[in-house]
PDB file of N, CA and C in Angstrom:
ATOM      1  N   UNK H1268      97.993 160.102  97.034  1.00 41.00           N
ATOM      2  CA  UNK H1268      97.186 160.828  97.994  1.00 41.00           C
ATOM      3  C   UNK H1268      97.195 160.103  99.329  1.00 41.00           C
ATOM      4  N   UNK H1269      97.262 160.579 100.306  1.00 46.00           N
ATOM      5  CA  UNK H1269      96.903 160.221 101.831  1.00 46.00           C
ATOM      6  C   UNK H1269      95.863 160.390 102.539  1.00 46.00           C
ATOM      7  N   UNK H1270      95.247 158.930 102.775  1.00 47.00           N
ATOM      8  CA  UNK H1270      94.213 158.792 103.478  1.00 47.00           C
ATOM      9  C   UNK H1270      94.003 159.583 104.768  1.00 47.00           C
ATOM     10  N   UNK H1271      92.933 160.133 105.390  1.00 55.00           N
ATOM     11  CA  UNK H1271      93.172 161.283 106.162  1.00 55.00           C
ATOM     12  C   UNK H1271      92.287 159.894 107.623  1.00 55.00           C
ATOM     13  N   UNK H1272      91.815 158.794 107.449  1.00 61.00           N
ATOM     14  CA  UNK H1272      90.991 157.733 107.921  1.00 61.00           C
ATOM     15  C   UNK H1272      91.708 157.440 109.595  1.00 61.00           C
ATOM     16  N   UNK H1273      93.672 157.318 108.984  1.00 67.00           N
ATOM     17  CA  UNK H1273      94.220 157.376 110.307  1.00 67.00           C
ATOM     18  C   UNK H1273      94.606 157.982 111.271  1.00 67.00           C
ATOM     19  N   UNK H1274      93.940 158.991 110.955  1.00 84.00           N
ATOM     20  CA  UNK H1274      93.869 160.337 111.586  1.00 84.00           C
ATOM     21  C   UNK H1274      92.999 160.421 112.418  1.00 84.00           C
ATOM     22  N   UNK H1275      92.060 159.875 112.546  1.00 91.00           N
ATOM     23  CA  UNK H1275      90.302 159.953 112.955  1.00 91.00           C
ATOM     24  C   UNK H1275      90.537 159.614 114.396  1.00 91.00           C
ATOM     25  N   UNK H1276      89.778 160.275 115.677  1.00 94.00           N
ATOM     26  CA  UNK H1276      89.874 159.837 116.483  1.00 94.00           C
ATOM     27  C   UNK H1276      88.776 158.381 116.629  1.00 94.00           C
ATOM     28  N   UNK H1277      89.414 157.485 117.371  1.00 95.00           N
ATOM     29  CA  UNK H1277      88.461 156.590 118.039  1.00 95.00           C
ATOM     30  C   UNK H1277      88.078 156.085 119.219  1.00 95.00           C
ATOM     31  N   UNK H1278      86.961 155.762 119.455  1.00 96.00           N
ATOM     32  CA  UNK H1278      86.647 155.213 120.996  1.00 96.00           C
ATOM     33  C   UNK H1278      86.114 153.880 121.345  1.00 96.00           C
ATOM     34  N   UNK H1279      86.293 153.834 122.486  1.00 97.00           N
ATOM     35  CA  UNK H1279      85.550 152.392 122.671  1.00 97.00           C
ATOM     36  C   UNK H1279      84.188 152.226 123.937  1.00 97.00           C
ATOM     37  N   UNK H1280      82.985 152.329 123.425  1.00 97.00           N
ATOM     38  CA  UNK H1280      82.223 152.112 124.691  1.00 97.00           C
ATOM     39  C   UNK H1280      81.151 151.259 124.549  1.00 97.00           C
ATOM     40  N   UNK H1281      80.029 151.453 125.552  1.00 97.00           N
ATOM     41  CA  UNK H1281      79.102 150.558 125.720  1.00 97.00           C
ATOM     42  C   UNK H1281      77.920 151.377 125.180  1.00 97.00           C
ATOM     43  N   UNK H1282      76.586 150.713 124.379  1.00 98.00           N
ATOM     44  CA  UNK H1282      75.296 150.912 123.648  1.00 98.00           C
ATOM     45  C   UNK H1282      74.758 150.888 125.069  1.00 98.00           C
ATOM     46  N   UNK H1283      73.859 152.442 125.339  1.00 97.00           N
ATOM     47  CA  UNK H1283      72.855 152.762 126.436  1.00 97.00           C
ATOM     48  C   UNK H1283      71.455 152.814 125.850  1.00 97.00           C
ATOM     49  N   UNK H1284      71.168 152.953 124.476  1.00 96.00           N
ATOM     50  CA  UNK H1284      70.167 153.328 123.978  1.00 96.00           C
ATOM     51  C   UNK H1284      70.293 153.244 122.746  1.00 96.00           C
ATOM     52  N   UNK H1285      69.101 152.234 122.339  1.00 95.00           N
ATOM     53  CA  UNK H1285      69.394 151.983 120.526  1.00 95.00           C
ATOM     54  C   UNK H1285      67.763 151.630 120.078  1.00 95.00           C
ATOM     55  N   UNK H1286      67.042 153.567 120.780  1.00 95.00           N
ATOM     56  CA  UNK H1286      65.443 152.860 120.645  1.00 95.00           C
ATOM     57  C   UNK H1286      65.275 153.645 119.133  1.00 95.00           C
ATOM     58  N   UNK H1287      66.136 154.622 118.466  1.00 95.00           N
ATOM     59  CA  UNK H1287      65.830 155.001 117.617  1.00 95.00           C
ATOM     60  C   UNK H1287      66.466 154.443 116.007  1.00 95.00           C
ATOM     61  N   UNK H1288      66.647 154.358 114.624  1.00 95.00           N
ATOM     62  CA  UNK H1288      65.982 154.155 113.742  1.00 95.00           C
ATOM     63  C   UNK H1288      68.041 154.506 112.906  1.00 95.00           C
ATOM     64  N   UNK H1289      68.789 153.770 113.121  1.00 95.00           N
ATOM     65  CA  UNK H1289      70.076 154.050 112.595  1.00 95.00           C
ATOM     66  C   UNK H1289      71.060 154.787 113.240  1.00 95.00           C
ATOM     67  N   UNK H1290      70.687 154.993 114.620  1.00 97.00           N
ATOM     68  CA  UNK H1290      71.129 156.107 115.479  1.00 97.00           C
ATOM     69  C   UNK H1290      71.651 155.272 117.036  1.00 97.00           C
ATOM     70  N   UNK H1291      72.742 154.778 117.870  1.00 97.00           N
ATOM     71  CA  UNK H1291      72.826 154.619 118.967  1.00 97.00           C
ATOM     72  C   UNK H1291      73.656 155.670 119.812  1.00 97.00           C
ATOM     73  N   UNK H1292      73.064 155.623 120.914  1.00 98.00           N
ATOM     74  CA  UNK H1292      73.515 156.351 122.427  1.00 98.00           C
ATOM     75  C   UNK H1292      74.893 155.569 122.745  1.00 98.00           C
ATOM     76  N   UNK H1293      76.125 155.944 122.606  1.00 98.00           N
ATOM     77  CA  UNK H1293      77.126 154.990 123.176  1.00 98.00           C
ATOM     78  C   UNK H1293      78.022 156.012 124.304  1.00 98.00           C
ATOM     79  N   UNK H1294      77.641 155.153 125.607  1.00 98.00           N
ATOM     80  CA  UNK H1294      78.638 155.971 126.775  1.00 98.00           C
ATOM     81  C   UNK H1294      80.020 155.303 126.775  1.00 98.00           C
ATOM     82  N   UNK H1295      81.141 156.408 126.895  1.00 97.00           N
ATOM     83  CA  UNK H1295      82.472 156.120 126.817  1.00 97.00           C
ATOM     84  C   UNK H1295      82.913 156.144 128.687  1.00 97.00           C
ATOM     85  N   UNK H1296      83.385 155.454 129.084  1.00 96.00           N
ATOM     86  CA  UNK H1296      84.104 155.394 130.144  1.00 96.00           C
ATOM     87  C   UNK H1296      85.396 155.857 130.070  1.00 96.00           C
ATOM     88  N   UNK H1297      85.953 157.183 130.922  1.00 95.00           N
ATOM     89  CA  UNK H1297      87.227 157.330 130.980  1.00 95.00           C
ATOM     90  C   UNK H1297      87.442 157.314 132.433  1.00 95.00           C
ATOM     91  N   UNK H1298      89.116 156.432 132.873  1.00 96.00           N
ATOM     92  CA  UNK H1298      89.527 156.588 133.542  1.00 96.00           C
ATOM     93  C   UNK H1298      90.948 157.204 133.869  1.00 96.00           C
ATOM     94  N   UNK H1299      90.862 158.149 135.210  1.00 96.00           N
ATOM     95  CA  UNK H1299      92.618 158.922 134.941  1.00 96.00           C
ATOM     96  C   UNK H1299      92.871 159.367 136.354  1.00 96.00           C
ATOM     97  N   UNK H1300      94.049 159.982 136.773  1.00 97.00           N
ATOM     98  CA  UNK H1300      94.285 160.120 137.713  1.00 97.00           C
ATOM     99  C   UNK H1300      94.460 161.763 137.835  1.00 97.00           C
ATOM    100  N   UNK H1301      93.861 162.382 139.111  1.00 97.00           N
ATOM    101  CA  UNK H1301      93.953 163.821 139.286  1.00 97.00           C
ATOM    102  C   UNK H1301      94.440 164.566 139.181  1.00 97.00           C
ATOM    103  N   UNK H1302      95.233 165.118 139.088  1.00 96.00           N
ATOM    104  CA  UNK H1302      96.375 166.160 138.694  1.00 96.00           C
ATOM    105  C   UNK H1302      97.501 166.197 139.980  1.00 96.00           C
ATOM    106  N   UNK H1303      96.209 166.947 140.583  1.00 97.00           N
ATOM    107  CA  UNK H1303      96.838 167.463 141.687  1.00 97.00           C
ATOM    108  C   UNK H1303      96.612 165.956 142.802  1.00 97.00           C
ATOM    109  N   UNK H1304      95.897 165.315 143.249  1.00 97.00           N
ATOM    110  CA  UNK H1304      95.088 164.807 144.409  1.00 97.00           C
ATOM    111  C   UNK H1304      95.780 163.552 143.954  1.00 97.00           C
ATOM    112  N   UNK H1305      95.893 163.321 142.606  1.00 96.00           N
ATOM    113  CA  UNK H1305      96.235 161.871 142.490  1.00 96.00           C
ATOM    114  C   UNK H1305      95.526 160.287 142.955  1.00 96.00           C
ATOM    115  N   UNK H1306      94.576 160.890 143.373  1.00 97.00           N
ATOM    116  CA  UNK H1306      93.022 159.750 142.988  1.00 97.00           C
ATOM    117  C   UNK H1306      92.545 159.745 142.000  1.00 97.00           C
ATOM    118  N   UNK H1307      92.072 158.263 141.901  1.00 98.00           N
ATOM    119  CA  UNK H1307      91.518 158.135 140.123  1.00 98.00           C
ATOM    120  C   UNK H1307      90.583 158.097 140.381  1.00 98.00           C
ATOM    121  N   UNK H1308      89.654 158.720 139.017  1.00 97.00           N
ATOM    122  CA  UNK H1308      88.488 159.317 139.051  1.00 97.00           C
ATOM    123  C   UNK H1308      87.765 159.031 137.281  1.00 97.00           C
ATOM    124  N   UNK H1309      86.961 158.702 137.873  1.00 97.00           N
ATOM    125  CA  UNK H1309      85.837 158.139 136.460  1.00 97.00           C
ATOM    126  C   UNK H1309      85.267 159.330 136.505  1.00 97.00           C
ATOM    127  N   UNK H1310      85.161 159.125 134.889  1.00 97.00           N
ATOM    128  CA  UNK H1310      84.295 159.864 133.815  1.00 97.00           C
ATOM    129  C   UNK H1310      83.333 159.036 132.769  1.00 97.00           C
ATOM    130  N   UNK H1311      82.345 159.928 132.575  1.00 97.00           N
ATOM    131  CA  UNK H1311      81.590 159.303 131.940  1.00 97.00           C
ATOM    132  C   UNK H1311      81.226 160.136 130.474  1.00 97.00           C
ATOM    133  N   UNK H1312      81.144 160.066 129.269  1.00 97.00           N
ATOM    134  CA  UNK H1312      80.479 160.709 128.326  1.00 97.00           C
ATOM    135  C   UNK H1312      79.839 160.271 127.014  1.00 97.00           C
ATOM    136  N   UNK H1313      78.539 160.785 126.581  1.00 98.00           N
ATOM    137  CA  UNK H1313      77.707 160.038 125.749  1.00 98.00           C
ATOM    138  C   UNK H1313      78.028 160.502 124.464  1.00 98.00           C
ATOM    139  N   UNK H1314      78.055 159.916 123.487  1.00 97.00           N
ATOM    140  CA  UNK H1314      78.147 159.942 122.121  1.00 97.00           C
ATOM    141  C   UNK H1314      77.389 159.690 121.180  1.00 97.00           C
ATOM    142  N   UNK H1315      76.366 160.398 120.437  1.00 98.00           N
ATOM    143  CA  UNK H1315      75.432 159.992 119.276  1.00 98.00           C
ATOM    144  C   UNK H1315      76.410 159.251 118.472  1.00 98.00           C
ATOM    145  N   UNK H1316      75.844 158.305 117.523  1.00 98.00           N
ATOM    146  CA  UNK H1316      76.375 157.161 116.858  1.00 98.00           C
ATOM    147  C   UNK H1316      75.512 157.056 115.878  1.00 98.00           C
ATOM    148  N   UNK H1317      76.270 156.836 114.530  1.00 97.00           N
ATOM    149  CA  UNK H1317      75.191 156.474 113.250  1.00 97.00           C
ATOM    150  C   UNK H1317      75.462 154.720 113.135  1.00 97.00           C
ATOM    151  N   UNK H1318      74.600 153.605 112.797  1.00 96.00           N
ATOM    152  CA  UNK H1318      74.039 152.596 113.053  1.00 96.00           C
ATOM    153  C   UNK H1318      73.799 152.538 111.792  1.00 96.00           C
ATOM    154  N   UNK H1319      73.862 152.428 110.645  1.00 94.00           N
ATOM    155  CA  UNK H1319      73.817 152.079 109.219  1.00 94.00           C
ATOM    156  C   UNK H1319      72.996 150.867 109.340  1.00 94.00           C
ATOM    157  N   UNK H1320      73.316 149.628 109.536  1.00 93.00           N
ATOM    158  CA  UNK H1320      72.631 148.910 109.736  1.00 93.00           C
ATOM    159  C   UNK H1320      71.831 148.274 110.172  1.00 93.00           C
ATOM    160  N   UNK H1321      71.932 148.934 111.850  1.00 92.00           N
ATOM    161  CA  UNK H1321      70.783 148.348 112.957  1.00 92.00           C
ATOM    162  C   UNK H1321      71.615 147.527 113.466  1.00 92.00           C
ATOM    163  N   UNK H1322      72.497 147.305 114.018  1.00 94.00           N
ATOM    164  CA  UNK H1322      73.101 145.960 114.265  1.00 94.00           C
ATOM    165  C   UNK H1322      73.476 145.949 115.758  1.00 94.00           C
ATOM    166  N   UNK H1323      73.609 147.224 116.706  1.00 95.00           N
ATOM    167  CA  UNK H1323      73.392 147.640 117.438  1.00 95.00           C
ATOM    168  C   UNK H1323      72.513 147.192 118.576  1.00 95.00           C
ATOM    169  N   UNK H1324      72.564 146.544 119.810  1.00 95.00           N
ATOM    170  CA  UNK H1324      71.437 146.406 121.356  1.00 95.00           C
ATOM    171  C   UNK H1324      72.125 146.518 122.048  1.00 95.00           C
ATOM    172  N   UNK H1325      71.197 147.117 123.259  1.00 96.00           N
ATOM    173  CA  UNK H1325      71.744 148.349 124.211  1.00 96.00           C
ATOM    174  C   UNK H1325      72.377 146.525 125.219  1.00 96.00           C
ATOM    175  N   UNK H1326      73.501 147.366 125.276  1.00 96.00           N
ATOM    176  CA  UNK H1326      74.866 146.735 126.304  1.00 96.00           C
ATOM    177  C   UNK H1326      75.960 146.190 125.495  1.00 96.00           C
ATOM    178  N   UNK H1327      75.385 146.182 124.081  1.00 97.00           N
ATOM    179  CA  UNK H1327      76.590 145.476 123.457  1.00 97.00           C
ATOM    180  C   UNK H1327      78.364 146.836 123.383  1.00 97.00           C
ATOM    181  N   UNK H1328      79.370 146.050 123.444  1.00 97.00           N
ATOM    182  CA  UNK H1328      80.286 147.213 123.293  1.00 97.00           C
ATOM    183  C   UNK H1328      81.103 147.245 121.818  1.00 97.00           C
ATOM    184  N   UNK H1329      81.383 148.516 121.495  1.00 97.00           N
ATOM    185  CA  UNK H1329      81.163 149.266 120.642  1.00 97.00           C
ATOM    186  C   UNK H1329      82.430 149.701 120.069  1.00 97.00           C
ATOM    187  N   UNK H1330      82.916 149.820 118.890  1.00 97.00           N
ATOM    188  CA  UNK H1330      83.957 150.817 118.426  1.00 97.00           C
ATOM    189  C   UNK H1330      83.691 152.099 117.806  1.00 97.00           C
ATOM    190  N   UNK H1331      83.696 153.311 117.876  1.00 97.00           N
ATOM    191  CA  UNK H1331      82.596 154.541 117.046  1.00 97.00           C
ATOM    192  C   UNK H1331      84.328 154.984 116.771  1.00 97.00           C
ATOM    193  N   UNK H1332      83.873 155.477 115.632  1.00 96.00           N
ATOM    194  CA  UNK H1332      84.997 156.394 114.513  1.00 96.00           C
ATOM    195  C   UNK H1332      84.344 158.035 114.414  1.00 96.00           C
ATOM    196  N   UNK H1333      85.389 158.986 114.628  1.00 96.00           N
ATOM    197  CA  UNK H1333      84.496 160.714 114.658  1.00 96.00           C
ATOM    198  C   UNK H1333      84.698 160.579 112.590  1.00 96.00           C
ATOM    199  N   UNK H1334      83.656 161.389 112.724  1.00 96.00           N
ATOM    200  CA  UNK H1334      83.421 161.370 110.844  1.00 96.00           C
ATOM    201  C   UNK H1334      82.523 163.275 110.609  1.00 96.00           C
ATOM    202  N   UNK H1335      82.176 162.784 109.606  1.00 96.00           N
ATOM    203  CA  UNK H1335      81.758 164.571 109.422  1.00 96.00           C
ATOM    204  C   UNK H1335      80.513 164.463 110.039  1.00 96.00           C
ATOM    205  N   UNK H1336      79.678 166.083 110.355  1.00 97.00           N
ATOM    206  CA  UNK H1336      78.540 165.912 110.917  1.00 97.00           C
ATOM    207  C   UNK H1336      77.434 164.910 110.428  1.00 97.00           C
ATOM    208  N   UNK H1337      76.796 164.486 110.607  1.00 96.00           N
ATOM    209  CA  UNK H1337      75.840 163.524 109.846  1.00 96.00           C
ATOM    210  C   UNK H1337      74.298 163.878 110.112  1.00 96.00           C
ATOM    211  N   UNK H1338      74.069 164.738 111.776  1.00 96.00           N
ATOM    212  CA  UNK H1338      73.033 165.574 111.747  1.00 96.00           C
ATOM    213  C   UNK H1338      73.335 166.392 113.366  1.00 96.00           C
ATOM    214  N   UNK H1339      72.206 167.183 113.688  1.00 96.00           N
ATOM    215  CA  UNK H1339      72.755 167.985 114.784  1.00 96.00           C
ATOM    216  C   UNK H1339      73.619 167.572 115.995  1.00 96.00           C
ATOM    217  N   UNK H1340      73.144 166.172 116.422  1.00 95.00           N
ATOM    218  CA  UNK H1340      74.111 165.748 117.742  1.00 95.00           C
ATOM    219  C   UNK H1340      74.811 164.690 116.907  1.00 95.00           C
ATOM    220  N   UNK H1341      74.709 164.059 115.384  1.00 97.00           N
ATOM    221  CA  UNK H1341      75.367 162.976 115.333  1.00 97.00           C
ATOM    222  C   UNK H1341      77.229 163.558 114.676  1.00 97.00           C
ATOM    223  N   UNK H1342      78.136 163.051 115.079  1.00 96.00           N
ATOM    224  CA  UNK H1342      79.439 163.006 114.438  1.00 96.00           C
ATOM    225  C   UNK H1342      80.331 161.701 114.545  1.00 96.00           C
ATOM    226  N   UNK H1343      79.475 161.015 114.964  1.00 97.00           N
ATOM    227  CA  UNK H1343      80.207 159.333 115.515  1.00 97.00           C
ATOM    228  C   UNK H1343      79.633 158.138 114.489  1.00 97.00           C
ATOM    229  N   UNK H1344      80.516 157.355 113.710  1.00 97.00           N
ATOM    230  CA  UNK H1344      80.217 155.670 112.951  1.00 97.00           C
ATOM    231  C   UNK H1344      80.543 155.120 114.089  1.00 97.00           C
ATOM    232  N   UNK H1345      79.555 153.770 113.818  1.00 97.00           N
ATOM    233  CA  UNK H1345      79.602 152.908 114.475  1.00 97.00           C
ATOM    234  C   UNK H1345      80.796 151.882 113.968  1.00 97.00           C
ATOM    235  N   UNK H1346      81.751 151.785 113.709  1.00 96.00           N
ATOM    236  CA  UNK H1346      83.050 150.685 112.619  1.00 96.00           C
ATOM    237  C   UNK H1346      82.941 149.384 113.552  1.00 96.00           C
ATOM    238  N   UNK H1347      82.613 148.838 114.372  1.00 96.00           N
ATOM    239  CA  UNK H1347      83.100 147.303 114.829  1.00 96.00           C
ATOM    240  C   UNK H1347      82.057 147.216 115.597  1.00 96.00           C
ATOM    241  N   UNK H1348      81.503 146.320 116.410  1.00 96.00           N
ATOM    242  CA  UNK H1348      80.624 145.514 117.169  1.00 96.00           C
ATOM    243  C   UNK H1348      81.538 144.592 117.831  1.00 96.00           C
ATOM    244  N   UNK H1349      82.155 144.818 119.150  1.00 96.00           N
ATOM    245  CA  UNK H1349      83.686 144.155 119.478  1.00 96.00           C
ATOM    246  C   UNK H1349      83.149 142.790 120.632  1.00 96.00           C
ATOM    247  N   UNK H1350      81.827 143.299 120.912  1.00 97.00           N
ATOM    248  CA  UNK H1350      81.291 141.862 122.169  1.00 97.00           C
ATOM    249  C   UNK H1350      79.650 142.414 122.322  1.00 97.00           C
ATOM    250  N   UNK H1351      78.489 141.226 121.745  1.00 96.00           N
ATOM    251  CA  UNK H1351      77.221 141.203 121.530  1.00 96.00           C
ATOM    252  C   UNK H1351      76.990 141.159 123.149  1.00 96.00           C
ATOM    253  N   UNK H1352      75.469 141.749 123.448  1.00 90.00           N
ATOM    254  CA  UNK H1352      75.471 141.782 125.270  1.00 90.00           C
ATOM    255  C   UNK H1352      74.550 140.539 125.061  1.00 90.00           C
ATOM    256  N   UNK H1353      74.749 139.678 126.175  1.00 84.00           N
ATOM    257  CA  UNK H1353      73.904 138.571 126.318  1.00 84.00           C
ATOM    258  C   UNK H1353      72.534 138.252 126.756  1.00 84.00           C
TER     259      UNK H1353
END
């Protein structure tokens, strides 16, 4: 059988909010260049995150894995803790 795991999209961002109870706020930073204009241009977008453990404080950065729904806004694991914020 084949694991379907490497398939999964993943991201990498920063913890904005980790006031609730197994659950963090993680904003993803994207950067890219315009199509047409060819100036680069930031993006920003937030991601509910499940927190299994609590291990989670807001600034630390983050690896989140997409997984099945887990509740209305959540579809994101938290898999790595890549740099604790100081």
């Amino acid at each position: 059988m084949e694991s379907t795991k490497g398939r999964r999209k993943t991201l990498v961002g920063t913890v904005v909010s980790a006031k609730m109870q197994k659950s963090v706020l993680v904003e993803v930073d994207r950067i890219f260049a315009h199509p047409q204009y060819k100036k680069i241009v930031r993006r920003n977008r937030k991601f509910m995150a499940h927190d299994e453990q609590g291990q989670c404080s807001l600034g630390d950065r983050v690896s989140i894995m997409e997984v099945r729904p887990l509740s209305k806004n959540k579809c994101w694991l938290v898999t790595k803790v890549l740099k604790k914020a100081q």
